[in-house]
Structure formats: C-alpha cells, structure tokens
Amino acid sequence: MSKINLLRKLITSNNLDMYIVPKNDHYFQEYSNPDRLNLISNFKGSAGMAVIGKHKNFLLVDGRYTSQAEIESGRNFKVINISKLSIKNFSKKKLRKKKIGFDPRLFTKKFLNKNFKDYCELLPIQMNLVDKVYLKKNKIKNNDFYPLKKKIAGESYEIKINKIVNILKRNKTDMIFISSSENIAWALNIRGWDNPNSPIPNCKMILTKQKKIYLFTDNEKDKIIKKLNIYKKIKFHNTGDFFNILNKIKGKNCQIDLDTCSLYEENLISNKFNILRKDDPIYLLKSKKNKIEVNNIK
C-alpha cells in the first residue's frame, strides 16, 4: 500500500477529513529532520506545505517551486502557487467546515489562527501521522556544539544575557522561552552541525530574570555540550524533560515569541504561567553589530 493510502487510513481512523504536513520540524528550520513533507510527497524544495485528504491532496509552494513540485509530486498532488493564492484563501475555498488534523509541535498558534481557524475545525493530533506511516528511524548524529571566541563574537555570552534580562525586568516578566535556535546561537555564542548549510545548533532555552539558563537539546546532546567548560552556569536538559523542568521554575509570567513558539509548547507554558506574547528581543539586539562584528564583516 502506498504511503498516501496508509496516511489516508490514519486520517479516517482519527475521524479527520484532512491532515496538514509542513516542511519544518519542531525547530522551525529550513532544513528539517525528518523532512516529513519530502517523505510523503517526494517534494525536495526548502519551503512548502501539504494538505492530505481522503480523496484529494494539495501541495502548496511559492513561485520558486511550482515547476519542481509538478515534476516531483504532480502525480499525487494538485500543486498550488501560494504567491497567487494565499494559504488563507486556499483554506477558505477548499477546507471550509472540514476537520483538519495537525501536529501541534510543528505549528504556531499565530499561523493556525491566521490561515485556518475561521474556515475549518482544527484538531491537534499528538502522534505525528507521517511518523506512523514512515517507520524508518530518524537518525540524529551526536554532533558537538562549539563556542565562538570573543575575537569573533565581540561580546561574551554573559554580557548578552545581561541585556536580555534587563529587557525582561523592564517588561516585568519573570522568564522568557527562546524558541529560535539562531537566537540562542547569538545569545550563548555557540554554533553547531545540525543543519547542512548553516551552523545553527538545534536547541531551545528558558532564561529567568535571575539569569538562570535552561538549555534543551535532542538526542542526549545535553551530555555532549557539558564538555564546553565555559558554560558551567547553564543547566542542560533533553527536550523530553521540558515539561518537568518547566514545573520546577518559579514565577508568574513568561514571554514567548509568536513566530517560533509551537502551539504545543505554548499550551505547556500556559498551564503554569501567564503568557506575554511579544517578539523575541534578541532579533533587535543581534541586529546592532558591535565593533568587532563590523570589522569582521568588512
């Protein structure tokens, strides 16, 4: 039985009409691991989203990939150019009043509300249905994270943490959940080998106003990163321990970023903390280059 037909059986058994498969993984990176969109559709582009139905399948891509998508996936999918037809308009026309399943770890609340909420019934499915169909184990290598020297970064990670904490205090926030790996790379002066064409280290982080840092990584990388002696003040944890660690942290308010905090993580955080939804302050902080960074750019 084909992968599509197996997925359709799961869609039916979960009382759904359709299921959404995004390109990104739970780190919202361009290079996802596993690449579920490719597994189910054969599409190899860096951006896109599939909607699998009981009778019809749709592959939504931008103008860069319409020809490629037709060649790679056109046999089993109707390819839609979302630069001409937005996801919102697609949802309004094709998905109205249907039960749509999704993995809450792979979508933000902001994205779902903007593009789907008013037109269909969204149902979070905790076990990813593509993972059930494609049983090949996801191989994640234990590649080390590595620190940047001050002559490259221009500032120590302690100085950067102080800047973020000062913003938390001004916002009267007890802690921030930083869900963008690239922002953590800047804040801690670390890089990694998790993505094929950029040194972004896949991780997530909680920072409290008391400057306590909890770093979450996959596949026991917490044991590897402890080798970096300069980070003795940071507490390293496996991603699977996120909820348990969250429950041990004291405070009332937590800031999250709407564009990178998944619905799953937002729901866990909201069980204990009042959520402050703001842009991650690191985006602005890292845009202001220090003298060493400016000289390195030159």
mmCIF file of C-alpha atoms in Angstrom:
data_model
loop_
_atom_site.group_PDB
_atom_site.id
_atom_site.type_symbol
_atom_site.label_atom_id
_atom_site.label_comp_id
_atom_site.label_asym_id
_atom_site.label_seq_id
_atom_site.Cartn_x
_atom_site.Cartn_y
_atom_site.Cartn_z
ATOM 1 C CA MET A 1 0.000 0.000 0.000
ATOM 2 C CA SER A 2 1.356 3.474 -0.898
ATOM 3 C CA LYS A 3 2.375 5.992 1.762
ATOM 4 C CA ILE A 4 -0.530 8.224 0.773
ATOM 5 C CA ASN A 5 -3.069 5.431 1.210
ATOM 6 C CA LEU A 6 -1.601 4.464 4.585
ATOM 7 C CA LEU A 7 -1.842 8.081 5.706
ATOM 8 C CA ARG A 8 -5.427 8.262 4.496
ATOM 9 C CA LYS A 9 -6.310 5.238 6.617
ATOM 10 C CA LEU A 10 -4.938 7.062 9.661
ATOM 11 C CA ILE A 11 -6.860 10.198 8.695
ATOM 12 C CA THR A 12 -10.077 8.159 8.629
ATOM 13 C CA SER A 13 -9.327 6.304 11.878
ATOM 14 C CA ASN A 14 -8.748 9.658 13.633
ATOM 15 C CA ASN A 15 -12.121 10.939 12.391
ATOM 16 C CA LEU A 16 -10.492 13.611 10.214
ATOM 17 C CA ASP A 17 -11.180 14.921 6.738
ATOM 18 C CA MET A 18 -7.637 16.138 6.086
ATOM 19 C CA TYR A 19 -4.167 16.348 7.645
ATOM 20 C CA ILE A 20 -1.562 19.129 7.289
ATOM 21 C CA VAL A 21 2.111 18.305 6.714
ATOM 22 C CA PRO A 22 4.513 21.309 6.905
ATOM 23 C CA LYS A 23 8.098 21.476 5.659
ATOM 24 C CA ASN A 24 9.562 22.426 9.057
ATOM 25 C CA ASP A 25 10.396 20.210 12.003
ATOM 26 C CA HIS A 26 9.889 21.234 15.661
ATOM 27 C CA TYR A 27 12.826 23.661 15.436
ATOM 28 C CA PHE A 28 11.135 25.513 12.548
ATOM 29 C CA GLN A 29 14.316 25.311 10.479
ATOM 30 C CA GLU A 30 14.546 25.374 6.688
ATOM 31 C CA TYR A 31 16.348 22.013 6.778
ATOM 32 C CA SER A 32 14.047 19.753 8.749
ATOM 33 C CA ASN A 33 14.929 16.394 10.267
ATOM 34 C CA PRO A 34 12.963 14.351 9.452
ATOM 35 C CA ASP A 35 11.748 16.008 6.254
ATOM 36 C CA ARG A 36 8.165 14.775 6.508
ATOM 37 C CA LEU A 37 6.980 16.819 3.522
ATOM 38 C CA ASN A 38 9.518 15.071 1.302
ATOM 39 C CA LEU A 39 8.710 11.659 2.774
ATOM 40 C CA ILE A 40 5.031 11.913 1.938
ATOM 41 C CA SER A 41 5.167 13.910 -1.318
ATOM 42 C CA ASN A 42 8.706 13.492 -2.789
ATOM 43 C CA PHE A 43 8.964 17.297 -2.959
ATOM 44 C CA LYS A 44 12.549 18.395 -2.207
ATOM 45 C CA GLY A 45 12.156 22.192 -2.069
ATOM 46 C CA SER A 46 13.015 24.233 1.017
ATOM 47 C CA ALA A 47 9.508 25.656 1.593
ATOM 48 C CA GLY A 48 6.010 24.267 1.225
ATOM 49 C CA MET A 49 3.103 22.523 2.899
ATOM 50 C CA ALA A 50 0.903 19.558 2.008
ATOM 51 C CA VAL A 51 -2.744 19.004 2.848
ATOM 52 C CA ILE A 52 -3.673 15.326 2.558
ATOM 53 C CA GLY A 53 -7.345 14.469 2.132
ATOM 54 C CA LYS A 54 -9.405 11.304 1.786
ATOM 55 C CA HIS A 55 -9.773 11.896 -1.954
ATOM 56 C CA LYS A 56 -7.577 14.886 -2.872
ATOM 57 C CA ASN A 57 -4.084 16.022 -1.944
ATOM 58 C CA PHE A 58 -2.747 19.571 -2.225
ATOM 59 C CA LEU A 59 0.849 20.779 -2.258
ATOM 60 C CA LEU A 60 1.231 24.497 -1.545
ATOM 61 C CA VAL A 61 4.502 26.080 -2.715
ATOM 62 C CA ASP A 62 5.690 29.547 -3.680
ATOM 63 C CA GLY A 63 6.612 30.693 -7.171
ATOM 64 C CA ARG A 64 10.163 29.337 -6.939
ATOM 65 C CA TYR A 65 8.968 25.754 -6.781
ATOM 66 C CA THR A 66 5.827 25.335 -8.892
ATOM 67 C CA SER A 67 7.618 23.598 -11.799
ATOM 68 C CA GLN A 68 9.733 21.471 -9.485
ATOM 69 C CA ALA A 69 6.670 20.462 -7.459
ATOM 70 C CA GLU A 70 4.795 19.414 -10.592
ATOM 71 C CA ILE A 71 7.705 17.201 -11.650
ATOM 72 C CA GLU A 72 8.336 15.645 -8.249
ATOM 73 C CA SER A 73 4.803 15.445 -6.818
ATOM 74 C CA GLY A 74 2.278 16.305 -9.517
ATOM 75 C CA ARG A 75 1.186 12.710 -9.960
ATOM 76 C CA ASN A 76 -0.358 12.531 -6.479
ATOM 77 C CA PHE A 77 -0.843 16.202 -5.599
ATOM 78 C CA LYS A 78 -2.568 19.239 -7.004
ATOM 79 C CA VAL A 79 0.162 21.888 -6.881
ATOM 80 C CA ILE A 80 -0.991 25.342 -5.790
ATOM 81 C CA ASN A 81 1.108 28.503 -6.118
ATOM 82 C CA ILE A 82 0.529 30.326 -2.821
ATOM 83 C CA SER A 83 2.076 33.530 -4.141
ATOM 84 C CA LYS A 84 -1.048 33.890 -6.281
ATOM 85 C CA LEU A 85 -3.470 32.261 -3.850
ATOM 86 C CA SER A 86 -2.687 32.773 -0.170
ATOM 87 C CA ILE A 87 -3.000 29.924 2.323
ATOM 88 C CA LYS A 88 -5.890 31.803 3.892
ATOM 89 C CA ASN A 89 -7.811 31.925 0.626
ATOM 90 C CA PHE A 90 -6.981 28.292 -0.070
ATOM 91 C CA SER A 91 -8.349 27.312 3.340
ATOM 92 C CA LYS A 92 -11.492 29.346 2.764
ATOM 93 C CA LYS A 93 -12.215 27.654 -0.569
ATOM 94 C CA LYS A 94 -11.008 24.077 -0.070
ATOM 95 C CA LEU A 95 -11.176 23.347 3.665
ATOM 96 C CA ARG A 96 -14.373 25.041 4.822
ATOM 97 C CA LYS A 97 -16.200 23.129 7.587
ATOM 98 C CA LYS A 98 -13.767 20.186 7.397
ATOM 99 C CA LYS A 99 -11.983 18.509 10.303
ATOM 100 C CA ILE A 100 -8.281 19.200 9.832
ATOM 101 C CA GLY A 101 -5.643 17.355 11.872
ATOM 102 C CA PHE A 102 -2.169 18.668 12.620
ATOM 103 C CA ASP A 103 0.878 18.062 14.815
ATOM 104 C CA PRO A 104 0.870 20.875 17.451
ATOM 105 C CA ARG A 105 4.677 20.688 17.733
ATOM 106 C CA LEU A 106 5.060 21.867 14.125
ATOM 107 C CA PHE A 107 2.723 24.881 14.043
ATOM 108 C CA THR A 108 2.419 28.139 15.922
ATOM 109 C CA LYS A 109 -0.902 29.367 17.232
ATOM 110 C CA LYS A 110 -0.414 32.561 15.204
ATOM 111 C CA PHE A 111 -0.047 30.651 11.909
ATOM 112 C CA LEU A 112 -3.046 28.407 12.540
ATOM 113 C CA ASN A 113 -5.325 31.271 13.598
ATOM 114 C CA LYS A 114 -4.344 33.381 10.620
ATOM 115 C CA ASN A 115 -4.721 30.723 7.941
ATOM 116 C CA PHE A 116 -7.146 28.039 9.138
ATOM 117 C CA LYS A 117 -9.144 28.837 12.273
ATOM 118 C CA ASP A 118 -12.132 30.644 10.704
ATOM 119 C CA TYR A 119 -12.702 28.112 7.935
ATOM 120 C CA CYS A 120 -12.357 24.642 9.448
ATOM 121 C CA GLU A 121 -12.221 22.664 12.686
ATOM 122 C CA LEU A 122 -8.604 22.252 13.777
ATOM 123 C CA LEU A 123 -7.811 19.102 15.743
ATOM 124 C CA PRO A 124 -4.342 18.591 17.293
ATOM 125 C CA ILE A 125 -3.041 15.027 16.923
ATOM 126 C CA GLN A 126 -0.277 14.324 19.431
ATOM 127 C CA MET A 127 1.346 11.489 17.458
ATOM 128 C CA ASN A 128 2.548 12.679 14.056
ATOM 129 C CA LEU A 129 0.686 10.645 11.435
ATOM 130 C CA VAL A 130 3.528 10.771 8.897
ATOM 131 C CA ASP A 131 5.833 9.234 11.506
ATOM 132 C CA LYS A 132 3.359 6.376 11.867
ATOM 133 C CA VAL A 133 3.394 5.783 8.116
ATOM 134 C CA TYR A 134 7.114 6.188 7.585
ATOM 135 C CA LEU A 135 8.627 3.935 10.209
ATOM 136 C CA LYS A 136 12.287 4.450 9.272
ATOM 137 C CA LYS A 137 14.069 5.747 12.355
ATOM 138 C CA ASN A 138 15.168 9.367 12.320
ATOM 139 C CA LYS A 139 18.947 9.389 12.573
ATOM 140 C CA ILE A 140 20.233 12.340 14.559
ATOM 141 C CA LYS A 141 24.004 12.422 14.932
ATOM 142 C CA ASN A 142 25.508 13.497 18.230
ATOM 143 C CA ASN A 143 27.400 16.390 16.662
ATOM 144 C CA ASP A 144 29.042 18.722 19.140
ATOM 145 C CA PHE A 145 28.069 22.321 19.654
ATOM 146 C CA TYR A 146 31.100 24.598 19.694
ATOM 147 C CA PRO A 147 31.722 28.063 21.189
ATOM 148 C CA LEU A 148 32.742 31.206 19.334
ATOM 149 C CA LYS A 149 35.774 33.057 20.668
ATOM 150 C CA LYS A 150 35.349 36.654 21.797
ATOM 151 C CA LYS A 151 37.516 37.902 18.922
ATOM 152 C CA ILE A 152 34.772 36.652 16.600
ATOM 153 C CA ALA A 153 31.609 37.371 18.631
ATOM 154 C CA GLY A 154 32.819 40.666 20.116
ATOM 155 C CA GLU A 155 30.946 40.134 23.400
ATOM 156 C CA SER A 156 30.806 37.374 25.976
ATOM 157 C CA TYR A 157 27.594 35.432 26.409
ATOM 158 C CA GLU A 158 27.319 36.845 29.958
ATOM 159 C CA ILE A 159 27.049 40.402 28.581
ATOM 160 C CA LYS A 160 24.379 39.309 26.107
ATOM 161 C CA ILE A 161 22.401 37.509 28.816
ATOM 162 C CA ASN A 162 22.510 40.688 30.918
ATOM 163 C CA LYS A 163 20.996 42.651 28.032
ATOM 164 C CA ILE A 164 18.129 40.168 27.644
ATOM 165 C CA VAL A 165 17.466 40.067 31.404
ATOM 166 C CA ASN A 166 17.301 43.874 31.552
ATOM 167 C CA ILE A 167 14.561 43.752 28.922
ATOM 168 C CA LEU A 168 12.692 41.112 30.936
ATOM 169 C CA LYS A 169 12.801 43.337 34.007
ATOM 170 C CA ARG A 170 11.518 46.337 32.050
ATOM 171 C CA ASN A 171 8.649 44.185 30.746
ATOM 172 C CA LYS A 172 8.009 42.884 34.287
ATOM 173 C CA THR A 173 8.446 39.339 33.042
ATOM 174 C CA ASP A 174 9.839 36.516 35.180
ATOM 175 C CA MET A 175 11.239 34.451 32.318
ATOM 176 C CA ILE A 176 11.442 34.083 28.550
ATOM 177 C CA PHE A 177 11.182 30.960 26.417
ATOM 178 C CA ILE A 178 13.535 31.388 23.453
ATOM 179 C CA SER A 179 12.347 29.016 20.738
ATOM 180 C CA SER A 180 14.523 30.262 17.868
ATOM 181 C CA SER A 181 17.758 28.251 17.643
ATOM 182 C CA GLU A 182 19.513 31.007 15.706
ATOM 183 C CA ASN A 183 18.769 33.480 18.513
ATOM 184 C CA ILE A 184 20.192 31.098 21.106
ATOM 185 C CA ALA A 185 23.288 30.731 18.924
ATOM 186 C CA TRP A 186 23.755 34.501 19.171
ATOM 187 C CA ALA A 187 22.957 34.767 22.883
ATOM 188 C CA LEU A 188 25.299 31.976 24.007
ATOM 189 C CA ASN A 189 27.954 32.373 21.296
ATOM 190 C CA ILE A 190 27.532 28.763 20.199
ATOM 191 C CA ARG A 191 27.263 27.061 16.820
ATOM 192 C CA GLY A 192 26.578 23.501 15.699
ATOM 193 C CA TRP A 193 26.376 20.979 12.860
ATOM 194 C CA ASP A 194 22.663 20.186 12.896
ATOM 195 C CA ASN A 195 21.868 21.847 9.557
ATOM 196 C CA PRO A 196 23.651 21.019 6.276
ATOM 197 C CA ASN A 197 24.311 24.575 5.098
ATOM 198 C CA SER A 198 24.394 26.740 8.224
ATOM 199 C CA PRO A 199 25.978 26.331 11.678
ATOM 200 C CA ILE A 200 22.724 26.722 13.633
ATOM 201 C CA PRO A 201 22.649 24.497 16.764
ATOM 202 C CA ASN A 202 19.199 22.972 17.219
ATOM 203 C CA CYS A 203 18.118 23.859 20.760
ATOM 204 C CA LYS A 204 15.615 25.836 22.845
ATOM 205 C CA MET A 205 16.132 27.807 26.015
ATOM 206 C CA ILE A 206 14.455 29.207 29.114
ATOM 207 C CA LEU A 207 16.053 32.284 30.707
ATOM 208 C CA THR A 208 14.807 33.682 34.016
ATOM 209 C CA LYS A 209 15.251 37.212 35.345
ATOM 210 C CA GLN A 210 17.600 35.682 37.956
ATOM 211 C CA LYS A 211 19.844 34.755 34.985
ATOM 212 C CA LYS A 212 19.189 31.019 35.299
ATOM 213 C CA ILE A 213 19.607 29.343 31.919
ATOM 214 C CA TYR A 214 17.976 26.037 30.938
ATOM 215 C CA LEU A 215 19.082 24.726 27.530
ATOM 216 C CA PHE A 216 17.090 21.934 25.841
ATOM 217 C CA THR A 217 18.559 19.714 23.112
ATOM 218 C CA ASP A 218 17.689 16.449 21.362
ATOM 219 C CA ASN A 219 19.277 13.010 21.453
ATOM 220 C CA GLU A 220 21.274 13.395 24.665
ATOM 221 C CA LYS A 221 23.241 16.341 23.334
ATOM 222 C CA ASP A 222 22.954 17.697 26.842
ATOM 223 C CA LYS A 223 25.723 15.241 27.764
ATOM 224 C CA ILE A 224 27.913 16.414 24.905
ATOM 225 C CA ILE A 225 27.584 20.160 25.401
ATOM 226 C CA LYS A 226 28.661 19.854 29.035
ATOM 227 C CA LYS A 227 32.183 19.435 27.682
ATOM 228 C CA LEU A 228 32.199 23.161 26.952
ATOM 229 C CA ASN A 229 33.706 24.326 30.240
ATOM 230 C CA ILE A 230 32.839 27.990 29.709
ATOM 231 C CA TYR A 231 29.149 27.160 30.169
ATOM 232 C CA LYS A 232 29.261 25.833 33.736
ATOM 233 C CA LYS A 233 26.384 28.110 34.796
ATOM 234 C CA ILE A 234 23.983 26.659 32.215
ATOM 235 C CA LYS A 235 21.719 23.725 33.047
ATOM 236 C CA PHE A 236 21.482 21.290 30.134
ATOM 237 C CA HIS A 237 18.439 19.081 29.550
ATOM 238 C CA ASN A 238 16.980 16.751 26.958
ATOM 239 C CA THR A 239 13.981 18.139 25.064
ATOM 240 C CA GLY A 240 11.784 15.430 26.536
ATOM 241 C CA ASP A 241 12.309 16.910 30.014
ATOM 242 C CA PHE A 242 10.858 20.303 29.062
ATOM 243 C CA PHE A 243 7.563 19.925 30.938
ATOM 244 C CA ASN A 244 9.186 18.560 34.116
ATOM 245 C CA ILE A 245 11.754 21.370 34.238
ATOM 246 C CA LEU A 246 9.092 23.963 33.481
ATOM 247 C CA ASN A 247 7.094 22.864 36.511
ATOM 248 C CA LYS A 248 10.102 23.410 38.799
ATOM 249 C CA ILE A 249 10.721 27.014 37.753
ATOM 250 C CA LYS A 250 9.195 29.688 39.971
ATOM 251 C CA GLY A 251 7.447 32.765 38.609
ATOM 252 C CA LYS A 252 4.168 34.116 37.278
ATOM 253 C CA ASN A 253 4.840 35.462 33.773
ATOM 254 C CA CYS A 254 6.611 34.007 30.747
ATOM 255 C CA GLN A 255 7.371 35.730 27.448
ATOM 256 C CA ILE A 256 7.166 33.765 24.178
ATOM 257 C CA ASP A 257 7.706 34.589 20.525
ATOM 258 C CA LEU A 258 4.589 34.088 18.375
ATOM 259 C CA ASP A 259 6.526 33.141 15.214
ATOM 260 C CA THR A 260 8.633 30.300 16.639
ATOM 261 C CA CYS A 261 6.897 29.010 19.785
ATOM 262 C CA SER A 262 4.824 25.982 18.807
ATOM 263 C CA LEU A 263 1.228 25.569 19.921
ATOM 264 C CA TYR A 264 2.316 22.512 21.920
ATOM 265 C CA GLU A 265 4.949 24.482 23.868
ATOM 266 C CA GLU A 266 2.646 27.451 24.343
ATOM 267 C CA ASN A 267 -0.008 25.200 25.859
ATOM 268 C CA LEU A 268 2.506 23.628 28.262
ATOM 269 C CA ILE A 269 3.752 27.045 29.370
ATOM 270 C CA SER A 270 0.229 28.440 29.775
ATOM 271 C CA ASN A 271 -0.611 25.648 32.235
ATOM 272 C CA LYS A 272 1.595 27.352 34.821
ATOM 273 C CA PHE A 273 2.452 30.881 33.664
ATOM 274 C CA ASN A 274 0.681 33.941 32.364
ATOM 275 C CA ILE A 275 1.932 34.312 28.798
ATOM 276 C CA LEU A 276 3.308 37.569 27.413
ATOM 277 C CA ARG A 277 3.287 37.401 23.617
ATOM 278 C CA LYS A 278 5.999 39.648 22.183
ATOM 279 C CA ASP A 279 8.726 39.498 19.579
ATOM 280 C CA ASP A 280 11.865 37.812 20.831
ATOM 281 C CA PRO A 281 14.083 40.771 21.917
ATOM 282 C CA ILE A 282 17.160 39.017 20.526
ATOM 283 C CA TYR A 283 16.113 39.902 16.966
ATOM 284 C CA LEU A 284 16.709 43.572 17.741
ATOM 285 C CA LEU A 285 19.743 43.011 19.963
ATOM 286 C CA LYS A 286 21.640 40.952 17.386
ATOM 287 C CA SER A 287 20.868 43.470 14.624
ATOM 288 C CA LYS A 288 23.044 46.033 16.411
ATOM 289 C CA LYS A 289 26.578 44.990 15.476
ATOM 290 C CA ASN A 290 29.450 45.646 17.868
ATOM 291 C CA LYS A 291 32.812 46.986 16.644
ATOM 292 C CA ILE A 292 34.403 43.559 16.258
ATOM 293 C CA GLU A 293 31.437 42.280 14.258
ATOM 294 C CA VAL A 294 31.584 45.335 11.984
ATOM 295 C CA ASN A 295 35.308 44.821 11.416
ATOM 296 C CA ASN A 296 34.761 41.103 10.720
ATOM 297 C CA ILE A 297 32.072 41.957 8.171
ATOM 298 C CA LYS A 298 34.467 44.342 6.438
#
